[in-house]
Amino acid sequence: METLEIIVGNITKLSVDAIVNAANCGLLGGGGVDGAIHAAAGPALFEECVKLVDSLPGHRGKTGEAYLTGAGALPCKYVIHTPGPVYYDGNHGEAELLAASYRNSLTKADERGCESIAFPCISTGVYGYPKEEATKIAIQTARDFQPRSLKRVIFCCFSERDAEVYRRLLNG
Ligand code: ADP
């Protein structure tokens, strides 16, 4: 994947084909970016998530997996919900799981023919993943991805400080 972009902003405002939600395994909303996405998307997204959860084994999502829904009232076409890993100490498979969240989200978008996808900084909020390490994984996984339809991967940082880390690691 060649075109990686960094922006600072609110992911719910982006008119891209797909935005990624840093979800939890319950897949029915939560705090942080998950709460912001559900608040802006409205009840249509929530209802779709209820149906999605009903269809899953154990009625739960899996860490590192990615699940695609419509986008309710959001300006994007799809929301891809991925439960990122909770960070313990780095010795619990966190890096592989975070890479899987990025890779599976890219695959889901690509399979739907999306040309653009925007990611938040998965797992770096309440899930506690160290930002620098999480950013390296985000960039490397996107770079390694071989797209069919995707042309743009956008890292949507919520703060200028997060964006600085992305800029440094993308150019360094
Ligand atoms: P996690 O549980 O995966 O750690 P969080 O939602 O707590 O998820 O945080 C993930 C990242 O999303 C954090 O960097 C946070 O600053 C960012 N974030 C929160 N709200 C938004 C938003 N509206 N748009 C983009 N990023 C956001």
GROMACS .gro file of N, CA and C in nm, residues 12 17 19 22 24 26 33 38 56-57 59 63 67 74 86-87 98 100 102 105 109 135 139 142 153-154 161 165:
model
   84
   12THR      N    1  -1.555   1.066   1.282
   12THR     CA    2  -1.698   1.057   1.245
   12THR      C    3  -1.735   1.155   1.135
   17ASP      N    4  -1.480   0.597   0.226
   17ASP     CA    5  -1.564   0.478   0.206
   17ASP      C    6  -1.585   0.405   0.338
   19ILE      N    7  -1.478   0.386   0.771
   19ILE     CA    8  -1.401   0.425   0.890
   19ILE      C    9  -1.393   0.302   0.981
   22ALA      N   10  -1.254   0.149   1.685
   22ALA     CA   11  -1.180   0.076   1.789
   22ALA      C   12  -1.283   0.027   1.890
   24ASN      N   13  -1.503  -0.284   2.123
   24ASN     CA   14  -1.471  -0.388   2.221
   24ASN      C   15  -1.543  -0.515   2.175
   26GLY      N   16  -1.787  -0.675   2.281
   26GLY     CA   17  -1.934  -0.669   2.286
   26GLY      C   18  -1.996  -0.612   2.159
   33VAL      N   19  -1.361   0.658   2.098
   33VAL     CA   20  -1.402   0.673   1.957
   33VAL      C   21  -1.527   0.589   1.927
   38HIS      N   22  -2.092   0.579   1.754
   38HIS     CA   23  -2.233   0.542   1.775
   38HIS      C   24  -2.321   0.664   1.796
   56LEU      N   25  -2.308  -1.397   1.564
   56LEU     CA   26  -2.173  -1.445   1.594
   56LEU      C   27  -2.174  -1.557   1.698
   57PRO      N   28  -2.079  -1.650   1.685
   57PRO     CA   29  -2.067  -1.755   1.786
   57PRO      C   30  -2.040  -1.694   1.924
   59HIS      N   31  -2.207  -1.484   2.064
   59HIS     CA   32  -2.259  -1.347   2.063
   59HIS      C   33  -2.154  -1.245   2.104
   63THR      N   34  -1.105  -1.043   1.954
   63THR     CA   35  -0.994  -0.946   1.945
   63THR      C   36  -0.913  -0.973   1.818
   67TYR      N   37  -1.532  -0.652   1.168
   67TYR     CA   38  -1.673  -0.677   1.132
   67TYR      C   39  -1.726  -0.553   1.062
   74LEU      N   40  -2.379   0.846   0.945
   74LEU     CA   41  -2.244   0.900   0.919
   74LEU      C   42  -2.224   0.927   0.771
   86VAL      N   43  -0.626  -0.531   2.456
   86VAL     CA   44  -0.591  -0.457   2.577
   86VAL      C   45  -0.442  -0.480   2.599
   87TYR      N   46  -0.367  -0.374   2.629
   87TYR     CA   47  -0.224  -0.390   2.650
   87TYR      C   48  -0.195  -0.424   2.796
   98LEU      N   49  -0.281  -0.654   1.750
   98LEU     CA   50  -0.302  -0.519   1.695
   98LEU      C   51  -0.280  -0.521   1.544
  100ALA      N   52  -0.330  -0.771   1.353
  100ALA     CA   53  -0.446  -0.841   1.298
  100ALA      C   54  -0.565  -0.746   1.285
  102TYR      N   55  -0.556  -0.424   1.228
  102TYR     CA   56  -0.534  -0.340   1.110
  102TYR      C   57  -0.551  -0.421   0.982
  105SER      N   58  -0.912  -0.532   0.910
  105SER     CA   59  -0.994  -0.416   0.872
  105SER      C   60  -0.966  -0.377   0.726
  109ALA      N   61  -1.243  -0.393   0.408
  109ALA     CA   62  -1.270  -0.277   0.322
  109ALA      C   63  -1.238  -0.311   0.176
  135THR      N   64   0.190   0.279   1.678
  135THR     CA   65   0.201   0.352   1.551
  135THR      C   66   0.289   0.275   1.452
  139ILE      N   67   0.155   0.150   1.083
  139ILE     CA   68   0.221   0.189   0.956
  139ILE      C   69   0.273   0.065   0.883
  142ALA      N   70  -0.012  -0.144   0.727
  142ALA     CA   71  -0.070  -0.078   0.610
  142ALA      C   72   0.027  -0.085   0.491
  153VAL      N   73  -0.514   0.505   0.255
  153VAL     CA   74  -0.527   0.471   0.397
  153VAL      C   75  -0.497   0.598   0.476
  154ILE      N   76  -0.595   0.638   0.556
  154ILE     CA   77  -0.583   0.763   0.632
  154ILE      C   78  -0.574   0.729   0.780
  161ARG      N   79  -0.045   1.581   1.884
  161ARG     CA   80   0.063   1.503   1.943
  161ARG      C   81   0.071   1.361   1.884
  165VAL      N   82   0.377   1.173   1.610
  165VAL     CA   83   0.438   1.040   1.617
  165VAL      C   84   0.425   0.971   1.480
   0.00000   0.00000   0.00000
